[in-house]
Amino acid sequence: GQSLEQPSEVTAVEGAIVQINCTYQTSGFYGLSWYQQHDGGAPTFLSYNALDGLEETGRFSSFLSRSDSYGYLLLQELQMKDSASYFCAVRDQGQAGTALIFGKGTTLSVSS
Amino acid sequence: DVKVTQSSRYLVKRTGEKVFLECVQDMDHENMFWYRQDPGLGLRLIYFSYDVKMKEKGDIPEGYSVSREKKERFSLILESASTNQTSMYLCASRGQTSYEQYFGPGTRLTVT
């Protein structure tokens, strides 16, 4: 089986930095992904880490430590439009294919 | 531009009805997925398919079945809808060698 743990809610102000943590337990590991979902919208891909270390994409960075089964999403220079739910996800090796398994999501609220 | 479409944005059905949710992708992706999303529970995998006519159960397959007769189309079937299947249903697809999963806009199903 597999499980992912992430905080349910995070609040921050515009311009701040916020870190959303994710710990996971899987039978096999093929990388940690992050998705963003705005209210009423579909989840959209943000980042993917297969190896340990930090991946940076603009204001967003994602980190992975495979030995600790831990990763985080770092959002810098927060903007109001960053208010959304953020999901970490791992690929789980099924009998014949791989499926993305998601955490329960972290709701980020950015205020002015 | 990558596209995953779902047949309905909103659907209202009665208890006991047979319900079909359709999903079509235009990216020639091998893998297709059905998730349901409920507040506080995140995205839970119902079924996925890694090839035409091939399917694999996810975490919550009870009460659902799927059909994939063509590569671009993946259908979710509720054999006898129940009120506890009221939810947002999200379809997704992913290429065999890709780590990015693309989601459709979702179908909000209400069973009364």
Coordinates of N, CA and C in Angstrom, one line a residue:
Chain A
G1 N 0.8 -1.2 0.0 CA 0.0 0.0 0.0 C 0.9 1.2 0.0
Q2 N 0.2 2.4 0.0 CA 0.9 3.6 -0.1 C 0.1 4.7 0.7
S3 N 0.8 5.6 1.3 CA 0.1 6.7 2.0 C 1.0 8.0 1.9
L4 N 0.3 9.1 1.8 CA 1.0 10.4 1.8 C 0.4 11.3 2.8
E5 N 1.3 12.0 3.5 CA 0.8 12.9 4.6 C 1.3 14.3 4.2
Q6 N 0.3 15.3 4.3 CA 0.6 16.7 4.1 C -0.3 17.5 4.9
P7 N 0.1 18.7 5.3 CA -0.8 19.5 6.2 C -2.1 19.9 5.4
S8 N -3.2 20.0 6.2 CA -4.4 20.3 5.5 C -4.6 21.7 5.1
E9 N -4.0 22.6 5.9 CA -4.1 24.1 5.6 C -2.9 24.8 5.9
V10 N -2.6 25.8 5.1 CA -1.5 26.7 5.4 C -1.9 28.1 5.0
T11 N -1.6 29.1 5.8 CA -2.0 30.5 5.5 C -0.7 31.3 5.5
A12 N -0.7 32.4 4.6 CA 0.5 33.2 4.5 C 0.0 34.6 3.9
V13 N 0.9 35.5 3.9 CA 0.6 36.8 3.3 C 1.4 37.0 2.0
E14 N 0.9 37.9 1.2 CA 1.5 38.2 -0.1 C 3.0 38.6 0.1
G15 N 3.8 38.1 -0.7 CA 5.3 38.4 -0.7 C 6.0 37.4 0.2
A16 N 5.3 36.6 1.0 CA 6.0 35.7 1.9 C 6.5 34.4 1.2
I17 N 7.2 33.6 2.0 CA 7.6 32.3 1.5 C 6.9 31.2 2.3
V18 N 6.4 30.2 1.6 CA 5.7 29.1 2.4 C 6.2 27.7 1.9
Q19 N 6.3 26.8 2.8 CA 6.8 25.5 2.5 C 5.7 24.5 2.8
I20 N 5.3 23.6 1.9 CA 4.3 22.6 2.1 C 5.1 21.2 2.1
N21 N 5.0 20.5 3.2 CA 5.7 19.3 3.4 C 4.9 18.1 3.0
C22 N 5.6 17.0 2.6 CA 4.9 15.8 2.2 C 5.8 14.6 2.6
T23 N 5.2 13.7 3.4 CA 5.9 12.5 3.7 C 5.1 11.3 3.1
Y24 N 5.8 10.3 2.6 CA 5.1 9.3 1.9 C 5.6 7.9 2.3
Q25 N 4.8 6.9 2.1 CA 5.1 5.5 2.3 C 4.6 4.8 1.1
T26 N 5.5 4.1 0.4 CA 5.1 3.4 -0.8 C 5.9 2.1 -0.9
S27 N 5.4 1.1 -1.6 CA 6.1 -0.2 -1.8 C 7.2 0.0 -2.8
G28 N 7.0 0.8 -3.7 CA 8.1 1.1 -4.7 C 8.0 2.6 -5.0
F29 N 9.1 3.2 -5.3 CA 9.2 4.7 -5.5 C 9.6 5.0 -6.9
Y30 N 8.9 5.9 -7.6 CA 9.2 6.3 -8.9 C 9.2 7.8 -9.1
G31 N 9.2 8.5 -7.9 CA 9.2 10.0 -8.1 C 8.1 10.6 -7.3
L32 N 8.3 11.9 -6.9 CA 7.3 12.7 -6.2 C 6.9 13.9 -7.1
S33 N 5.6 14.0 -7.2 CA 5.1 15.1 -8.1 C 4.2 16.0 -7.2
W34 N 4.1 17.2 -7.7 CA 3.2 18.2 -7.1 C 2.2 18.8 -8.1
Y35 N 1.0 18.9 -7.7 CA -0.1 19.5 -8.5 C -0.8 20.6 -7.8
Q36 N -1.2 21.6 -8.6 CA -2.0 22.7 -8.0 C -3.4 22.6 -8.5
Q37 N -4.4 23.0 -7.7 CA -5.7 23.0 -8.1 C -6.4 24.2 -7.5
H38 N -6.9 25.1 -8.4 CA -7.7 26.2 -8.0 C -9.1 25.8 -7.8
D39 N -9.9 26.5 -7.0 CA -11.3 26.2 -6.7 C -12.0 26.1 -8.0
G40 N -12.7 25.0 -8.2 CA -13.5 24.8 -9.4 C -12.7 24.3 -10.6
G41 N -11.4 24.2 -10.5 CA -10.6 23.9 -11.6 C -10.0 22.5 -11.5
A42 N -9.3 22.1 -12.6 CA -8.7 20.7 -12.6 C -7.3 20.8 -12.0
P43 N -6.8 19.8 -11.5 CA -5.4 19.8 -11.0 C -4.4 20.0 -12.2
T44 N -3.4 20.8 -12.0 CA -2.4 21.0 -13.0 C -1.0 20.7 -12.5
F45 N -0.2 20.1 -13.3 CA 1.2 19.7 -12.9 C 2.0 20.9 -12.6
L46 N 2.8 20.8 -11.5 CA 3.8 21.8 -11.1 C 5.2 21.3 -11.2
S47 N 5.5 20.1 -10.6 CA 6.9 19.7 -10.6 C 7.0 18.2 -10.4
Y48 N 8.2 17.7 -10.6 CA 8.5 16.3 -10.4 C 9.9 16.1 -10.0
N49 N 10.1 15.3 -9.0 CA 11.4 15.0 -8.5 C 11.6 13.5 -8.5
A50 N 12.6 13.0 -9.2 CA 12.9 11.6 -9.2 C 14.1 11.3 -8.3
L51 N 15.0 12.3 -8.3 CA 16.3 12.2 -7.5 C 16.3 13.2 -6.4
D52 N 17.1 12.9 -5.4 CA 17.3 13.8 -4.3 C 17.7 15.2 -4.7
G53 N 17.2 16.2 -4.0 CA 17.7 17.6 -4.3 C 16.6 18.5 -4.6
L54 N 16.9 19.7 -5.0 CA 16.0 20.8 -5.2 C 15.8 21.0 -6.7
E55 N 14.6 21.1 -7.2 CA 14.3 21.5 -8.5 C 13.6 22.9 -8.5
E56 N 14.1 23.8 -9.3 CA 13.5 25.2 -9.2 C 12.8 25.5 -10.5
T57 N 11.6 26.0 -10.4 CA 10.9 26.5 -11.6 C 10.2 27.8 -11.3
G58 N 11.0 28.9 -11.6 CA 10.4 30.2 -11.3 C 10.3 30.4 -9.8
R59 N 9.1 30.8 -9.3 CA 8.9 31.1 -7.9 C 8.7 29.8 -7.1
F60 N 8.5 28.7 -7.8 CA 8.2 27.4 -7.1 C 9.5 26.5 -7.2
S61 N 9.7 25.9 -6.1 CA 10.8 24.9 -6.0 C 10.2 23.6 -5.3
S62 N 10.8 22.5 -5.7 CA 10.4 21.2 -5.0 C 11.6 20.5 -4.6
F63 N 11.6 19.9 -3.5 CA 12.7 19.2 -2.9 C 12.3 17.7 -2.6
L64 N 13.3 16.8 -2.7 CA 13.1 15.4 -2.4 C 14.3 14.9 -1.6
S65 N 13.9 14.1 -0.6 CA 14.9 13.3 0.1 C 14.4 11.8 0.1
R66 N 14.9 11.0 -0.7 CA 14.4 9.6 -0.8 C 14.7 8.8 0.5
S67 N 15.8 9.1 1.1 CA 16.2 8.4 2.3 C 15.2 8.7 3.5
D68 N 14.7 9.9 3.5 CA 13.7 10.3 4.5 C 12.3 10.1 4.1
S69 N 12.0 9.7 2.8 CA 10.7 9.6 2.3 C 9.9 10.9 2.5
Y70 N 10.6 11.9 2.1 CA 10.1 13.3 2.4 C 10.4 14.2 1.2
G71 N 9.4 15.1 1.0 CA 9.6 16.2 0.0 C 8.9 17.4 0.4
Y72 N 9.1 18.5 -0.2 CA 8.4 19.7 0.0 C 8.3 20.6 -1.2
L73 N 7.3 21.4 -1.2 CA 7.1 22.4 -2.2 C 7.3 23.8 -1.6
L74 N 8.1 24.5 -2.2 CA 8.4 25.9 -1.7 C 7.9 26.9 -2.6
L75 N 7.1 27.8 -2.1 CA 6.5 28.9 -2.9 C 7.1 30.2 -2.4
Q76 N 7.7 30.9 -3.3 CA 8.3 32.2 -2.9 C 7.5 33.4 -3.5
E77 N 7.7 34.5 -2.9 CA 7.1 35.8 -3.4 C 5.6 35.5 -3.7
L78 N 4.9 35.0 -2.6 CA 3.6 34.6 -2.8 C 2.7 35.7 -3.3
Q79 N 1.8 35.3 -4.2 CA 0.8 36.2 -4.8 C -0.6 35.7 -4.5
M80 N -1.6 36.5 -4.5 CA -3.0 36.1 -4.2 C -3.4 35.0 -5.1
K81 N -2.9 34.9 -6.3 CA -3.3 33.9 -7.3 C -2.8 32.5 -6.9
D82 N -1.8 32.5 -5.9 CA -1.3 31.2 -5.5 C -2.3 30.5 -4.5
S83 N -3.3 31.2 -4.1 CA -4.3 30.6 -3.2 C -5.0 29.4 -4.0
A84 N -4.8 28.2 -3.5 CA -5.2 27.0 -4.2 C -4.9 25.8 -3.3
S85 N -5.3 24.7 -3.8 CA -4.9 23.4 -3.1 C -3.7 22.8 -3.8
Y86 N -2.8 22.3 -3.0 CA -1.6 21.7 -3.5 C -1.5 20.2 -3.1
F87 N -1.3 19.4 -4.0 CA -1.3 17.9 -3.8 C 0.1 17.4 -4.1
C88 N 0.6 16.6 -3.2 CA 1.8 15.8 -3.5 C 1.3 14.4 -4.0
A89 N 2.1 13.7 -4.9 CA 1.6 12.5 -5.4 C 2.8 11.6 -5.7
V90 N 2.6 10.3 -5.6 CA 3.7 9.3 -6.0 C 3.1 8.3 -7.0
R91 N 4.0 7.8 -7.8 CA 3.6 6.8 -8.7 C 3.7 5.4 -8.0
D92 N 2.6 4.7 -8.1 CA 2.6 3.4 -7.5 C 2.6 2.3 -8.5
Q93 N 3.5 1.3 -8.3 CA 3.6 0.3 -9.3 C 2.6 -0.8 -9.1
G94 N 1.6 -0.8 -10.0 CA 0.6 -1.8 -9.8 C 1.0 -3.1 -10.6
Q95 N 0.1 -4.0 -10.8 CA 0.4 -5.3 -11.4 C 0.9 -5.1 -12.8
A96 N 0.3 -4.2 -13.5 CA 0.6 -4.1 -14.9 C 0.8 -2.6 -15.3
G97 N 0.7 -1.7 -14.4 CA 0.9 -0.3 -14.8 C 1.1 0.5 -13.6
T98 N 1.3 1.8 -13.9 CA 1.6 2.7 -12.8 C 0.5 3.8 -12.7
A99 N 0.1 4.0 -11.5 CA -1.0 5.0 -11.3 C -0.4 6.1 -10.3
L100 N -0.9 7.3 -10.4 CA -0.5 8.4 -9.5 C -1.4 8.4 -8.3
I101 N -0.8 8.3 -7.2 CA -1.6 8.3 -5.9 C -1.4 9.6 -5.2
F102 N -2.5 10.3 -4.9 CA -2.4 11.6 -4.3 C -2.6 11.7 -2.8
G103 N -1.9 12.7 -2.2 CA -2.2 13.0 -0.8 C -3.5 13.7 -0.8
K104 N -4.0 14.1 0.5 CA -5.3 14.7 0.6 C -5.3 16.2 0.3
G105 N -4.1 16.7 0.1 CA -4.1 18.1 -0.3 C -3.9 19.1 0.8
T106 N -3.2 20.2 0.5 CA -3.0 21.3 1.4 C -3.7 22.6 0.8
T107 N -4.6 23.2 1.5 CA -5.2 24.4 1.1 C -4.4 25.6 1.5
L108 N -3.9 26.3 0.5 CA -3.1 27.5 0.8 C -3.9 28.8 0.6
S109 N -4.0 29.6 1.7 CA -4.7 30.8 1.6 C -3.7 32.0 1.7
V110 N -3.7 32.8 0.7 CA -2.8 34.0 0.7 C -3.6 35.2 0.9
S111 N -3.2 36.0 1.9 CA -3.9 37.2 2.2 C -3.0 38.5 1.9
S112 N -3.7 39.6 1.7 CA -2.9 40.8 1.4 C -2.5 41.5 2.7
Chain B
D1 N -2.4 21.7 -28.5 CA -2.6 21.9 -27.0 C -3.2 20.6 -26.5
V2 N -2.6 20.1 -25.4 CA -3.1 18.9 -24.7 C -4.5 19.1 -24.3
K3 N -5.3 18.0 -24.5 CA -6.7 18.1 -24.0 C -7.3 16.8 -23.5
V4 N -7.9 16.9 -22.4 CA -8.8 15.9 -21.8 C -10.1 16.4 -21.6
T5 N -11.1 15.8 -22.3 CA -12.5 16.3 -22.1 C -13.4 15.3 -21.5
Q6 N -14.4 15.8 -20.7 CA -15.3 14.9 -20.1 C -16.7 15.3 -20.6
S7 N -17.6 14.3 -20.7 CA -18.9 14.5 -21.4 C -19.8 15.5 -20.7
S8 N -19.7 15.6 -19.4 CA -20.6 16.6 -18.7 C -19.9 17.3 -17.6
R9 N -20.2 18.5 -17.4 CA -19.7 19.2 -16.2 C -20.5 19.0 -15.0
Y10 N -21.8 18.9 -15.2 CA -22.8 18.6 -14.1 C -23.8 17.5 -14.5
L11 N -24.1 16.7 -13.6 CA -25.0 15.6 -13.9 C -25.8 15.3 -12.6
V12 N -27.1 15.1 -12.8 CA -28.0 14.7 -11.7 C -28.7 13.4 -12.0
K13 N -28.5 12.4 -11.2 CA -29.1 11.1 -11.5 C -29.9 10.7 -10.2
R14 N -30.8 9.7 -10.4 CA -31.5 9.2 -9.3 C -30.9 7.9 -8.9
T15 N -31.1 7.6 -7.6 CA -30.6 6.3 -7.0 C -31.1 5.1 -7.8
G16 N -30.1 4.2 -8.1 CA -30.5 3.0 -8.9 C -30.2 3.1 -10.4
E17 N -30.1 4.4 -10.8 CA -29.8 4.5 -12.3 C -28.4 4.1 -12.7
K18 N -28.3 3.7 -13.9 CA -27.0 3.3 -14.5 C -26.4 4.6 -15.1
V19 N -25.2 4.9 -14.7 CA -24.6 6.2 -15.1 C -23.3 6.0 -15.9
F20 N -23.2 6.7 -17.0 CA -22.0 6.6 -17.8 C -21.3 8.0 -17.8
L21 N -20.0 8.0 -17.4 CA -19.2 9.2 -17.5 C -18.1 8.9 -18.5
E22 N -18.0 9.8 -19.5 CA -17.1 9.6 -20.6 C -16.0 10.5 -20.6
C23 N -14.8 10.0 -21.0 CA -13.6 10.8 -21.0 C -12.9 10.6 -22.3
V24 N -12.4 11.6 -23.0 CA -11.7 11.5 -24.2 C -10.4 12.3 -24.1
Q25 N -9.3 11.8 -24.6 CA -8.0 12.5 -24.6 C -7.5 12.5 -26.1
D26 N -6.8 13.6 -26.4 CA -6.4 13.7 -27.8 C -4.8 13.6 -27.9
M27 N -4.2 13.0 -26.9 CA -2.7 13.0 -26.9 C -2.1 11.7 -27.2
D28 N -2.9 10.7 -27.6 CA -2.5 9.4 -27.8 C -1.8 8.7 -26.6
H29 N -2.3 9.1 -25.4 CA -1.7 8.5 -24.2 C -2.2 7.1 -24.0
E30 N -1.2 6.3 -23.4 CA -1.5 4.9 -23.1 C -2.3 4.8 -21.8
N31 N -2.0 5.6 -20.9 CA -2.6 5.5 -19.5 C -3.8 6.5 -19.3
M32 N -4.9 6.0 -18.8 CA -6.0 6.8 -18.5 C -6.5 6.4 -17.1
F33 N -7.0 7.4 -16.4 CA -7.4 7.2 -15.0 C -8.7 7.9 -14.6
W34 N -9.4 7.3 -13.7 CA -10.6 7.9 -13.1 C -10.4 8.1 -11.6
Y35 N -10.6 9.3 -11.1 CA -10.5 9.7 -9.7 C -11.8 10.3 -9.3
R36 N -12.1 10.1 -8.0 CA -13.1 10.9 -7.4 C -12.5 11.8 -6.3
Q37 N -13.1 13.0 -6.2 CA -12.6 14.0 -5.3 C -13.7 14.5 -4.3
D38 N -13.4 14.3 -3.1 CA -14.4 14.7 -2.0 C -13.6 15.6 -1.0
P39 N -14.3 16.6 -0.4 CA -13.7 17.5 0.5 C -13.0 16.7 1.6
G40 N -11.7 17.1 1.9 CA -11.0 16.5 3.0 C -10.4 15.1 2.6
L41 N -10.7 14.6 1.5 CA -10.2 13.2 1.2 C -9.3 13.2 0.0
G42 N -9.1 14.4 -0.7 CA -8.2 14.5 -1.8 C -8.8 13.7 -3.0
L43 N -7.8 13.3 -3.9 CA -8.2 12.6 -5.1 C -8.0 11.1 -4.8
R44 N -9.0 10.3 -5.0 CA -8.8 8.9 -4.8 C -9.0 8.1 -6.1
L45 N -8.1 7.2 -6.3 CA -8.1 6.5 -7.6 C -9.2 5.4 -7.6
I46 N -10.0 5.4 -8.7 CA -11.1 4.4 -8.8 C -10.6 3.2 -9.7
Y47 N -10.2 3.6 -10.9 CA -9.7 2.6 -11.8 C -8.7 3.3 -12.8
F48 N -7.8 2.5 -13.4 CA -7.0 3.0 -14.4 C -6.9 2.0 -15.5
S49 N -6.4 2.5 -16.7 CA -6.2 1.6 -17.8 C -4.9 1.9 -18.5
Y50 N -4.1 0.9 -18.8 CA -2.8 1.1 -19.3 C -2.7 0.8 -20.8
D51 N -3.9 0.3 -21.3 CA -3.9 0.0 -22.8 C -5.4 -0.3 -23.1
V52 N -5.7 -0.4 -24.4 CA -7.0 -0.7 -24.8 C -7.5 -2.0 -24.2
K53 N -8.7 -2.0 -23.7 CA -9.3 -3.2 -23.1 C -8.6 -3.7 -21.8
M54 N -7.6 -3.0 -21.4 CA -6.9 -3.4 -20.1 C -7.3 -2.4 -19.0
K55 N -7.5 -2.9 -17.8 CA -7.9 -2.1 -16.7 C -7.3 -2.7 -15.4
E56 N -7.2 -1.8 -14.4 CA -6.7 -2.2 -13.1 C -7.4 -1.4 -12.1
K57 N -7.8 -2.1 -11.0 CA -8.5 -1.4 -9.9 C -7.6 -0.5 -9.2
G58 N -8.2 0.6 -8.7 CA -7.5 1.5 -7.9 C -7.8 1.3 -6.4
D59 N -7.9 2.3 -5.6 CA -8.1 2.2 -4.2 C -9.6 2.0 -3.8
I60 N -10.5 2.5 -4.7 CA -11.9 2.5 -4.3 C -12.8 2.0 -5.5
P61 N -12.6 0.8 -6.0 CA -13.3 0.4 -7.2 C -14.8 -0.1 -7.0
E62 N -15.1 -0.3 -5.7 CA -16.4 -0.9 -5.4 C -17.6 0.0 -5.9
G63 N -18.5 -0.6 -6.7 CA -19.6 0.2 -7.2 C -19.4 0.8 -8.5
Y64 N -18.2 0.6 -9.1 CA -17.8 1.2 -10.4 C -17.3 0.1 -11.3
S65 N -17.4 0.3 -12.6 CA -16.7 -0.4 -13.6 C -16.2 0.5 -14.7
V66 N -15.4 0.0 -15.5 CA -14.8 0.9 -16.6 C -14.8 0.2 -17.9
S67 N -14.6 0.9 -19.0 CA -14.5 0.4 -20.3 C -13.6 1.2 -21.1
R68 N -12.7 0.5 -21.8 CA -11.8 1.2 -22.7 C -11.7 0.4 -24.0
E69 N -12.6 0.8 -24.9 CA -12.6 0.1 -26.2 C -11.7 0.7 -27.3
K70 N -11.5 2.0 -27.1 CA -10.6 2.7 -28.0 C -9.5 3.5 -27.1
K71 N -8.4 3.7 -27.7 CA -7.3 4.3 -26.9 C -7.6 5.7 -26.4
E72 N -8.4 6.4 -27.1 CA -8.6 7.8 -26.7 C -9.8 7.9 -25.7
R73 N -10.5 6.9 -25.5 CA -11.8 7.0 -24.7 C -11.8 6.0 -23.5
F74 N -12.1 6.6 -22.3 CA -12.2 5.8 -21.1 C -13.5 6.1 -20.4
S75 N -14.3 5.1 -20.2 CA -15.6 5.4 -19.6 C -15.7 4.8 -18.2
L76 N -16.3 5.6 -17.3 CA -16.6 5.1 -16.0 C -18.1 4.8 -15.9
I77 N -18.4 3.7 -15.3 CA -19.8 3.2 -15.2 C -20.2 3.0 -13.8
L78 N -21.3 3.6 -13.4 CA -21.9 3.3 -12.1 C -23.1 2.4 -12.4
E79 N -23.0 1.2 -12.0 CA -24.0 0.2 -12.4 C -25.4 0.5 -11.8
S80 N -25.4 1.0 -10.5 CA -26.6 1.3 -9.8 C -26.2 2.5 -8.9
A81 N -26.4 3.7 -9.3 CA -26.0 4.8 -8.6 C -26.6 4.9 -7.2
S82 N -25.7 5.3 -6.2 CA -26.2 5.5 -4.9 C -25.8 6.9 -4.4
T83 N -26.4 7.3 -3.3 CA -26.2 8.7 -2.9 C -24.7 8.9 -2.4
N84 N -24.1 7.8 -2.0 CA -22.7 8.0 -1.5 C -21.7 8.1 -2.7
Q85 N -22.2 8.0 -3.9 CA -21.4 8.3 -5.1 C -21.5 9.7 -5.6
T86 N -22.3 10.5 -4.9 CA -22.3 11.9 -5.2 C -20.9 12.5 -4.9
S87 N -20.3 13.1 -6.0 CA -18.9 13.5 -5.9 C -18.5 14.2 -7.2
M88 N -17.2 14.7 -7.1 CA -16.6 15.2 -8.3 C -15.8 14.1 -8.9
Y89 N -16.0 13.8 -10.2 CA -15.2 12.8 -10.9 C -14.2 13.4 -11.9
L90 N -13.0 13.0 -11.7 CA -11.9 13.6 -12.6 C -11.3 12.5 -13.4
C91 N -11.2 12.7 -14.7 CA -10.5 11.8 -15.6 C -9.1 12.4 -15.9
A92 N -8.1 11.5 -16.1 CA -6.8 12.0 -16.4 C -6.1 11.1 -17.4
S93 N -5.1 11.6 -18.0 CA -4.3 10.7 -18.9 C -2.8 11.0 -18.8
R94 N -2.0 10.0 -19.2 CA -0.6 10.2 -19.1 C 0.1 9.3 -20.1
G95 N 1.1 9.8 -20.8 CA 1.9 9.0 -21.7 C 2.7 8.0 -21.0
Q96 N 3.1 6.9 -21.7 CA 3.8 5.8 -21.1 C 5.1 6.2 -20.4
T97 N 5.8 7.1 -21.1 CA 7.2 7.5 -20.6 C 7.2 8.9 -19.9
S98 N 6.0 9.4 -19.7 CA 5.9 10.8 -19.1 C 5.5 10.7 -17.6
Y99 N 5.9 11.8 -16.9 CA 5.5 11.9 -15.5 C 4.4 12.9 -15.3
E100 N 4.1 13.6 -16.3 CA 3.0 14.6 -16.2 C 1.7 14.0 -16.5
Q101 N 0.7 14.2 -15.6 CA -0.6 13.7 -15.8 C -1.5 14.9 -16.1
Y102 N -2.4 14.7 -17.1 CA -3.3 15.8 -17.6 C -4.7 15.4 -17.1
F103 N -5.4 16.4 -16.6 CA -6.7 16.2 -16.0 C -7.8 16.9 -16.9
G104 N -9.0 16.2 -16.9 CA -10.1 16.9 -17.5 C -10.7 17.8 -16.5
P105 N -11.8 18.6 -17.0 CA -12.4 19.6 -16.1 C -13.2 19.0 -15.0
G106 N -13.6 17.8 -15.0 CA -14.3 17.1 -14.0 C -15.8 17.1 -14.3
T107 N -16.5 16.1 -13.7 CA -17.9 16.0 -13.7 C -18.4 16.0 -12.3
R108 N -19.3 17.0 -12.0 CA -19.9 16.9 -10.6 C -21.2 16.2 -10.7
L109 N -21.2 15.0 -10.1 CA -22.3 14.1 -10.1 C -23.1 14.2 -8.8
T110 N -24.4 14.4 -8.9 CA -25.3 14.4 -7.8 C -26.2 13.2 -7.9
V111 N -26.3 12.4 -6.9 CA -27.3 11.2 -7.0 C -28.3 11.5 -5.9
T112 N -29.6 11.6 -6.3 CA -30.6 11.9 -5.4 C -31.5 10.7 -5.1

